[in-house]
C-alpha cells in the first residue's frame, strides 16, 4: 500500500549578519521514522566560508533524527519540534511537502528527484524532463481541442484557456494547466500499453504527486486543484489502486478515463471553467445566395 512521506529541505545558514544560505540535504518522515539525505557536493559550502569543513556539516545532518527524537519526535506533526531543531543547529527547514510511495524503490526514486531539484548544484543547462508520449495524453488534448478551450501557442495562463505541457519550474512540466480563480493542474498516467511496466506506472503516479507539489509552491497562495487522470485495464488497475488512493488522499481528484461518466464530468467541468477560443476572426464569411445581387451569382 502506498504511504505518504513528508519532507523538508535542510538549509545551512551562516552567521546572521551575512545571511548566506545553501540547501544541503533533506529531512524525510517515512511512516514515523526520520531519515536524512545530504548532497554529495558539499564543497559548495566553502563559498560561504573557507573555515567550514563539509565533513562536520555531514556529521551534523546525520545527527538530526536523534536530536529530533530527543525533542519530542515527529517534527512534521509538531511545528515546535522543528522550530527547536532549527534553534539548536545551524540549519533551517524550508519548502516542506509530501510525496507517496508504495515500494522502497519508488521511495528512493522520489528522494533522488527531490535532491536533484532542491539540493544538488544545478547543471549548466537544465532542460525539462521529456515525458514519454502516451495515447491518453493525446486523447485528453483532442477532447479539449474539440471543445475549443485549448490555448493558442502564443497565449499564457491569463487567457483562461488550457495550456498544454506547461513548465512549472525547471525540469517540471505539467500535462495541462488552466487558470481560472484556482489553478487546475492535470497529470495523466497511461497504463494501457503492453510496453509499459507496472513499475513505470507506479513511478509516474509518484512523480505526478511531486508535480502537484511543485504547482503548490510555484503558484504560492493561489488555490491549486490537482487532477490525476489514468487509463488502464482491470489487472493493472488493481495493482496501482493503492497509489491512486494515496494520490486522492493527498488532495488530487482521480479520474478514470475509461469511465464514460467520469470522462464526461471532467470535460464538462473544464468547459465551464475555461474561456472558449473566439473563432469569429478565422471563420469565413458565408452568405446565402438569396441575399446576393443577381450579378454576383454565376
Tab-separated table of C-alpha atoms in Angstrom:
chain	number	residue	atom	x	y	z
A	1	UNK	CA	0.000	0.000	0.000
A	2	UNK	CA	1.274	3.475	-0.866
A	3	UNK	CA	2.410	5.532	2.101
A	4	UNK	CA	2.710	9.277	2.425
A	5	UNK	CA	6.154	10.675	3.231
A	6	UNK	CA	6.720	14.222	4.408
A	7	UNK	CA	9.898	16.135	3.687
A	8	UNK	CA	11.671	19.430	4.269
A	9	UNK	CA	14.752	20.895	2.636
A	10	UNK	CA	17.662	21.308	5.066
A	11	UNK	CA	19.180	24.747	4.616
A	12	UNK	CA	22.551	25.670	6.126
A	13	UNK	CA	22.717	29.219	7.440
A	14	UNK	CA	25.904	31.179	8.035
A	15	UNK	CA	26.342	33.980	10.565
A	16	UNK	CA	23.181	36.075	10.884
A	17	UNK	CA	24.980	39.256	9.800
A	18	UNK	CA	25.936	37.696	6.466
A	19	UNK	CA	22.599	35.904	5.942
A	20	UNK	CA	24.090	33.439	3.450
A	21	UNK	CA	22.264	30.140	2.991
A	22	UNK	CA	22.654	26.949	0.995
A	23	UNK	CA	20.454	23.871	0.619
A	24	UNK	CA	22.430	20.887	1.886
A	25	UNK	CA	20.003	17.983	2.307
A	26	UNK	CA	16.549	16.565	3.002
A	27	UNK	CA	14.777	15.589	6.222
A	28	UNK	CA	12.164	12.908	5.479
A	29	UNK	CA	9.481	11.409	7.722
A	30	UNK	CA	8.795	7.933	6.356
A	31	UNK	CA	5.962	6.338	8.255
A	32	UNK	CA	7.104	7.848	11.552
A	33	UNK	CA	10.825	7.210	11.005
A	34	UNK	CA	13.046	10.213	10.327
A	35	UNK	CA	15.732	9.869	7.663
A	36	UNK	CA	18.206	12.384	6.295
A	37	UNK	CA	19.867	12.658	2.907
A	38	UNK	CA	22.643	15.094	2.081
A	39	UNK	CA	24.264	16.425	-1.051
A	40	UNK	CA	27.341	14.647	-2.345
A	41	UNK	CA	28.810	18.003	-3.315
A	42	UNK	CA	29.057	19.980	-0.104
A	43	UNK	CA	32.278	21.665	-1.177
A	44	UNK	CA	29.985	24.488	-2.286
A	45	UNK	CA	29.817	25.440	1.422
A	46	UNK	CA	33.351	26.790	1.104
A	47	UNK	CA	31.832	29.622	-0.929
A	48	UNK	CA	30.338	30.824	2.357
A	49	UNK	CA	33.439	30.291	4.464
A	50	UNK	CA	36.787	28.615	3.900
A	51	UNK	CA	36.683	27.587	7.574
A	52	UNK	CA	33.711	25.263	7.031
A	53	UNK	CA	34.511	21.565	6.898
A	54	UNK	CA	31.940	19.673	4.783
A	55	UNK	CA	32.569	16.539	6.872
A	56	UNK	CA	31.434	18.396	10.001
A	57	UNK	CA	28.247	19.545	8.285
A	58	UNK	CA	27.519	15.971	7.163
A	59	UNK	CA	28.001	14.782	10.740
A	60	UNK	CA	25.534	17.412	11.979
A	61	UNK	CA	22.987	16.409	9.324
A	62	UNK	CA	23.236	12.724	10.229
A	63	UNK	CA	22.547	13.534	13.894
A	64	UNK	CA	19.311	15.419	13.136
A	65	UNK	CA	16.935	12.402	13.547
A	66	UNK	CA	18.336	11.554	17.000
A	67	UNK	CA	18.141	15.182	18.078
A	68	UNK	CA	14.556	15.460	16.817
A	69	UNK	CA	13.575	12.343	18.779
A	70	UNK	CA	15.053	13.829	21.947
A	71	UNK	CA	12.993	16.969	21.341
A	72	UNK	CA	9.766	15.007	21.060
A	73	UNK	CA	9.919	13.429	17.603
A	74	UNK	CA	7.608	13.793	14.565
A	75	UNK	CA	8.697	17.353	13.666
A	76	UNK	CA	6.236	17.468	10.755
A	77	UNK	CA	3.326	16.974	13.146
A	78	UNK	CA	4.651	19.299	15.839
A	79	UNK	CA	5.993	22.585	14.488
A	80	UNK	CA	7.583	23.317	17.869
A	81	UNK	CA	9.947	20.352	17.416
A	82	UNK	CA	11.055	21.663	14.027
A	83	UNK	CA	11.461	25.162	15.462
A	84	UNK	CA	13.609	23.885	18.356
A	85	UNK	CA	15.606	21.744	15.950
A	86	UNK	CA	16.395	24.860	13.958
A	87	UNK	CA	17.298	26.872	17.071
A	88	UNK	CA	19.746	24.211	18.298
A	89	UNK	CA	21.539	23.737	14.979
A	90	UNK	CA	22.879	25.791	12.101
A	91	UNK	CA	20.040	24.555	9.884
A	92	UNK	CA	16.624	25.804	8.921
A	93	UNK	CA	13.913	23.669	7.320
A	94	UNK	CA	12.038	25.057	4.346
A	95	UNK	CA	9.905	24.076	1.335
A	96	UNK	CA	8.030	21.391	3.196
A	97	UNK	CA	5.964	18.977	1.146
A	98	UNK	CA	4.938	15.355	0.751
A	99	UNK	CA	5.022	12.506	-1.725
A	100	UNK	CA	3.572	8.999	-1.932
A	101	UNK	CA	5.441	5.749	-2.466
A	102	UNK	CA	4.374	2.115	-2.493
A	103	UNK	CA	7.812	0.462	-2.661
A	104	UNK	CA	11.294	1.190	-1.379
A	105	UNK	CA	12.470	1.639	-4.957
A	106	UNK	CA	9.852	4.326	-5.631
A	107	UNK	CA	10.789	5.981	-2.323
A	108	UNK	CA	14.446	6.206	-3.345
A	109	UNK	CA	13.438	7.495	-6.779
A	110	UNK	CA	11.436	10.300	-5.163
A	111	UNK	CA	14.215	11.212	-2.735
A	112	UNK	CA	16.735	11.275	-5.575
A	113	UNK	CA	14.426	13.512	-7.594
A	114	UNK	CA	13.959	15.924	-4.674
A	115	UNK	CA	17.711	16.106	-4.096
A	116	UNK	CA	18.219	16.894	-7.764
A	117	UNK	CA	15.553	19.593	-7.767
A	118	UNK	CA	16.290	21.314	-4.460
A	119	UNK	CA	19.765	20.427	-3.203
A	120	UNK	CA	22.311	19.392	-5.806
A	121	UNK	CA	24.018	22.170	-7.802
A	122	UNK	CA	22.144	22.958	-10.992
A	123	UNK	CA	23.791	21.768	-14.206
A	124	UNK	CA	24.909	24.315	-16.756
A	125	UNK	CA	21.896	23.588	-18.961
A	126	UNK	CA	18.783	22.062	-17.449
A	127	UNK	CA	16.052	21.117	-19.871
A	128	UNK	CA	12.548	19.992	-18.959
A	129	UNK	CA	12.282	16.257	-18.392
A	130	UNK	CA	10.746	14.793	-21.537
A	131	UNK	CA	7.789	12.634	-20.667
A	132	UNK	CA	7.090	9.530	-22.689
A	133	UNK	CA	4.407	10.043	-25.299
A	134	UNK	CA	1.078	8.473	-24.432
A	135	UNK	CA	-2.206	7.864	-26.193
A	136	UNK	CA	-4.101	9.011	-23.096
A	137	UNK	CA	-2.474	12.434	-23.105
A	138	UNK	CA	-3.304	12.873	-26.782
A	139	UNK	CA	-6.895	11.729	-26.225
A	140	UNK	CA	-7.338	14.308	-23.451
A	141	UNK	CA	-5.874	17.008	-25.687
A	142	UNK	CA	-8.172	16.073	-28.582
A	143	UNK	CA	-11.198	16.162	-26.288
A	144	UNK	CA	-10.309	19.650	-25.031
A	145	UNK	CA	-9.497	20.848	-28.558
A	146	UNK	CA	-12.908	19.721	-29.753
A	147	UNK	CA	-14.448	21.919	-27.042
A	148	UNK	CA	-12.302	24.870	-28.249
A	149	UNK	CA	-10.808	25.548	-24.815
A	150	UNK	CA	-7.131	24.830	-25.587
A	151	UNK	CA	-4.914	27.924	-25.568
A	152	UNK	CA	-3.162	29.056	-28.719
A	153	UNK	CA	0.624	28.732	-28.876
A	154	UNK	CA	1.216	32.403	-28.068
A	155	UNK	CA	-1.261	32.508	-25.169
A	156	UNK	CA	-0.448	32.163	-21.484
A	157	UNK	CA	-2.327	31.340	-18.306
A	158	UNK	CA	-4.071	34.723	-18.343
A	159	UNK	CA	-6.049	33.584	-21.393
A	160	UNK	CA	-8.059	31.351	-19.024
A	161	UNK	CA	-7.690	28.520	-21.503
A	162	UNK	CA	-5.964	25.171	-21.076
A	163	UNK	CA	-2.180	25.247	-21.515
A	164	UNK	CA	-0.644	22.036	-22.855
A	165	UNK	CA	2.679	20.917	-21.325
A	166	UNK	CA	3.102	23.905	-19.019
A	167	UNK	CA	6.521	24.226	-17.354
A	168	UNK	CA	6.001	24.800	-13.635
A	169	UNK	CA	9.721	25.112	-12.888
A	170	UNK	CA	12.961	23.963	-14.442
A	171	UNK	CA	12.591	20.314	-15.329
A	172	UNK	CA	8.973	20.028	-14.125
A	173	UNK	CA	6.227	20.038	-16.768
A	174	UNK	CA	2.513	19.525	-16.086
A	175	UNK	CA	0.404	17.912	-18.798
A	176	UNK	CA	-2.381	20.519	-18.660
A	177	UNK	CA	-2.870	23.705	-16.628
A	178	UNK	CA	-5.882	26.036	-16.502
A	179	UNK	CA	-6.025	29.262	-14.509
A	180	UNK	CA	-9.475	30.476	-13.563
A	181	UNK	CA	-9.701	31.601	-9.955
A	182	UNK	CA	-7.906	28.429	-8.920
A	183	UNK	CA	-5.016	26.704	-10.688
A	184	UNK	CA	-6.260	23.473	-12.228
A	185	UNK	CA	-3.289	21.150	-12.801
A	186	UNK	CA	-3.793	17.876	-14.667
A	187	UNK	CA	-1.383	14.941	-14.864
A	188	UNK	CA	-2.019	11.718	-16.793
A	189	UNK	CA	-0.835	8.129	-16.395
A	190	UNK	CA	-1.411	5.757	-19.310
A	191	UNK	CA	-1.204	2.119	-18.222
A	192	UNK	CA	-2.863	0.613	-21.291
A	193	UNK	CA	0.251	-0.048	-23.365
A	194	UNK	CA	1.782	-3.523	-23.178
A	195	UNK	CA	5.232	-1.945	-23.416
A	196	UNK	CA	4.769	0.000	-20.157
A	197	UNK	CA	5.688	-1.881	-16.981
A	198	UNK	CA	3.802	-1.761	-13.703
A	199	UNK	CA	6.890	-0.254	-12.099
A	200	UNK	CA	6.838	2.570	-14.658
A	201	UNK	CA	3.167	3.286	-13.941
A	202	UNK	CA	3.775	3.434	-10.188
A	203	UNK	CA	6.732	5.726	-10.776
A	204	UNK	CA	4.649	8.102	-12.922
A	205	UNK	CA	1.924	8.262	-10.269
A	206	UNK	CA	4.571	9.126	-7.661
A	207	UNK	CA	6.054	11.772	-9.964
A	208	UNK	CA	2.617	13.309	-10.505
A	209	UNK	CA	2.430	13.924	-6.746
A	210	UNK	CA	5.716	15.827	-6.952
A	211	UNK	CA	4.398	17.805	-9.926
A	212	UNK	CA	1.352	18.816	-7.878
A	213	UNK	CA	3.646	19.822	-5.018
A	214	UNK	CA	5.681	21.988	-7.407
A	215	UNK	CA	2.440	23.590	-8.567
A	216	UNK	CA	1.546	24.499	-4.982
A	217	UNK	CA	4.998	26.012	-4.461
A	218	UNK	CA	5.060	27.748	-7.853
A	219	UNK	CA	1.617	29.344	-7.555
A	220	UNK	CA	2.167	30.246	-3.886
A	221	UNK	CA	-1.088	31.425	-2.310
A	222	UNK	CA	-3.298	30.589	-5.264
A	223	UNK	CA	-5.550	27.599	-4.712
A	224	UNK	CA	-4.328	24.560	-6.660
A	225	UNK	CA	-6.804	21.899	-7.812
A	226	UNK	CA	-4.820	18.796	-8.859
A	227	UNK	CA	-6.350	16.123	-11.077
A	228	UNK	CA	-4.809	12.773	-11.937
A	229	UNK	CA	-6.300	11.069	-14.996
A	230	UNK	CA	-5.440	7.437	-15.584
A	231	UNK	CA	-6.280	4.755	-18.104
A	232	UNK	CA	-5.637	1.056	-17.512
A	233	UNK	CA	-7.016	-2.436	-17.825
A	234	UNK	CA	-8.614	-4.177	-14.840
A	235	UNK	CA	-5.485	-6.157	-13.928
A	236	UNK	CA	-3.176	-3.134	-13.834
A	237	UNK	CA	-5.805	-1.006	-12.102
A	238	UNK	CA	-5.918	-3.454	-9.197
A	239	UNK	CA	-2.137	-3.159	-8.812
A	240	UNK	CA	-1.998	0.651	-8.977
A	241	UNK	CA	-5.163	1.333	-6.960
A	242	UNK	CA	-3.259	1.808	-3.638
A	243	UNK	CA	-1.114	4.509	-5.272
A	244	UNK	CA	-4.194	6.119	-6.828
A	245	UNK	CA	-5.904	6.095	-3.441
A	246	UNK	CA	-2.839	7.724	-1.870
A	247	UNK	CA	-2.895	10.456	-4.540
A	248	UNK	CA	-6.568	11.030	-3.768
A	249	UNK	CA	-5.776	11.172	-0.058
A	250	UNK	CA	-3.243	13.922	-0.813
A	251	UNK	CA	-5.948	16.072	-2.401
A	252	UNK	CA	-5.904	15.040	-6.056
A	253	UNK	CA	-9.122	14.248	-7.897
A	254	UNK	CA	-8.558	10.850	-9.532
A	255	UNK	CA	-10.354	10.313	-12.854
A	256	UNK	CA	-10.693	7.028	-14.731
A	257	UNK	CA	-10.642	7.954	-18.430
A	258	UNK	CA	-12.161	4.581	-19.325
A	259	UNK	CA	-15.312	5.566	-17.420
A	260	UNK	CA	-17.610	7.464	-19.797
A	261	UNK	CA	-19.307	9.129	-16.821
A	262	UNK	CA	-16.067	10.344	-15.210
A	263	UNK	CA	-14.649	11.407	-18.581
A	264	UNK	CA	-17.756	13.435	-19.438
A	265	UNK	CA	-17.809	15.032	-15.977
A	266	UNK	CA	-14.169	16.135	-16.326
A	267	UNK	CA	-14.709	17.639	-19.789
A	268	UNK	CA	-17.940	19.375	-18.752
A	269	UNK	CA	-16.213	20.814	-15.697
A	270	UNK	CA	-13.299	22.193	-17.704
A	271	UNK	CA	-15.621	23.625	-20.366
A	272	UNK	CA	-17.454	25.535	-17.620
A	273	UNK	CA	-14.161	26.869	-16.235
A	274	UNK	CA	-12.298	27.797	-19.421
A	275	UNK	CA	-12.769	30.697	-21.811
A	276	UNK	CA	-13.568	29.252	-25.260
A	277	UNK	CA	-11.479	30.287	-28.240
A	278	UNK	CA	-13.152	33.023	-30.268
A	279	UNK	CA	-13.248	31.627	-33.785
A	280	UNK	CA	-15.094	34.601	-35.259
A	281	UNK	CA	-11.868	36.082	-36.667
A	282	UNK	CA	-10.856	32.930	-38.503
A	283	UNK	CA	-14.328	31.785	-39.552
A	284	UNK	CA	-15.024	32.616	-43.247
A	285	UNK	CA	-17.937	34.905	-44.024
A	286	UNK	CA	-20.788	32.935	-45.580
A	287	UNK	CA	-23.727	34.467	-47.401
A	288	UNK	CA	-26.832	32.751	-48.605
A	289	UNK	CA	-27.251	33.045	-52.358
A	290	UNK	CA	-30.644	34.693	-51.958
A	291	UNK	CA	-29.009	37.617	-50.177
A	292	UNK	CA	-26.627	38.404	-53.045
A	293	UNK	CA	-27.363	40.651	-56.013
A	294	UNK	CA	-28.128	38.806	-59.239
A	295	UNK	CA	-24.871	39.979	-60.834
A	296	UNK	CA	-22.887	38.250	-58.072
A	297	UNK	CA	-24.369	34.861	-58.907
A	298	UNK	CA	-22.853	32.548	-61.502
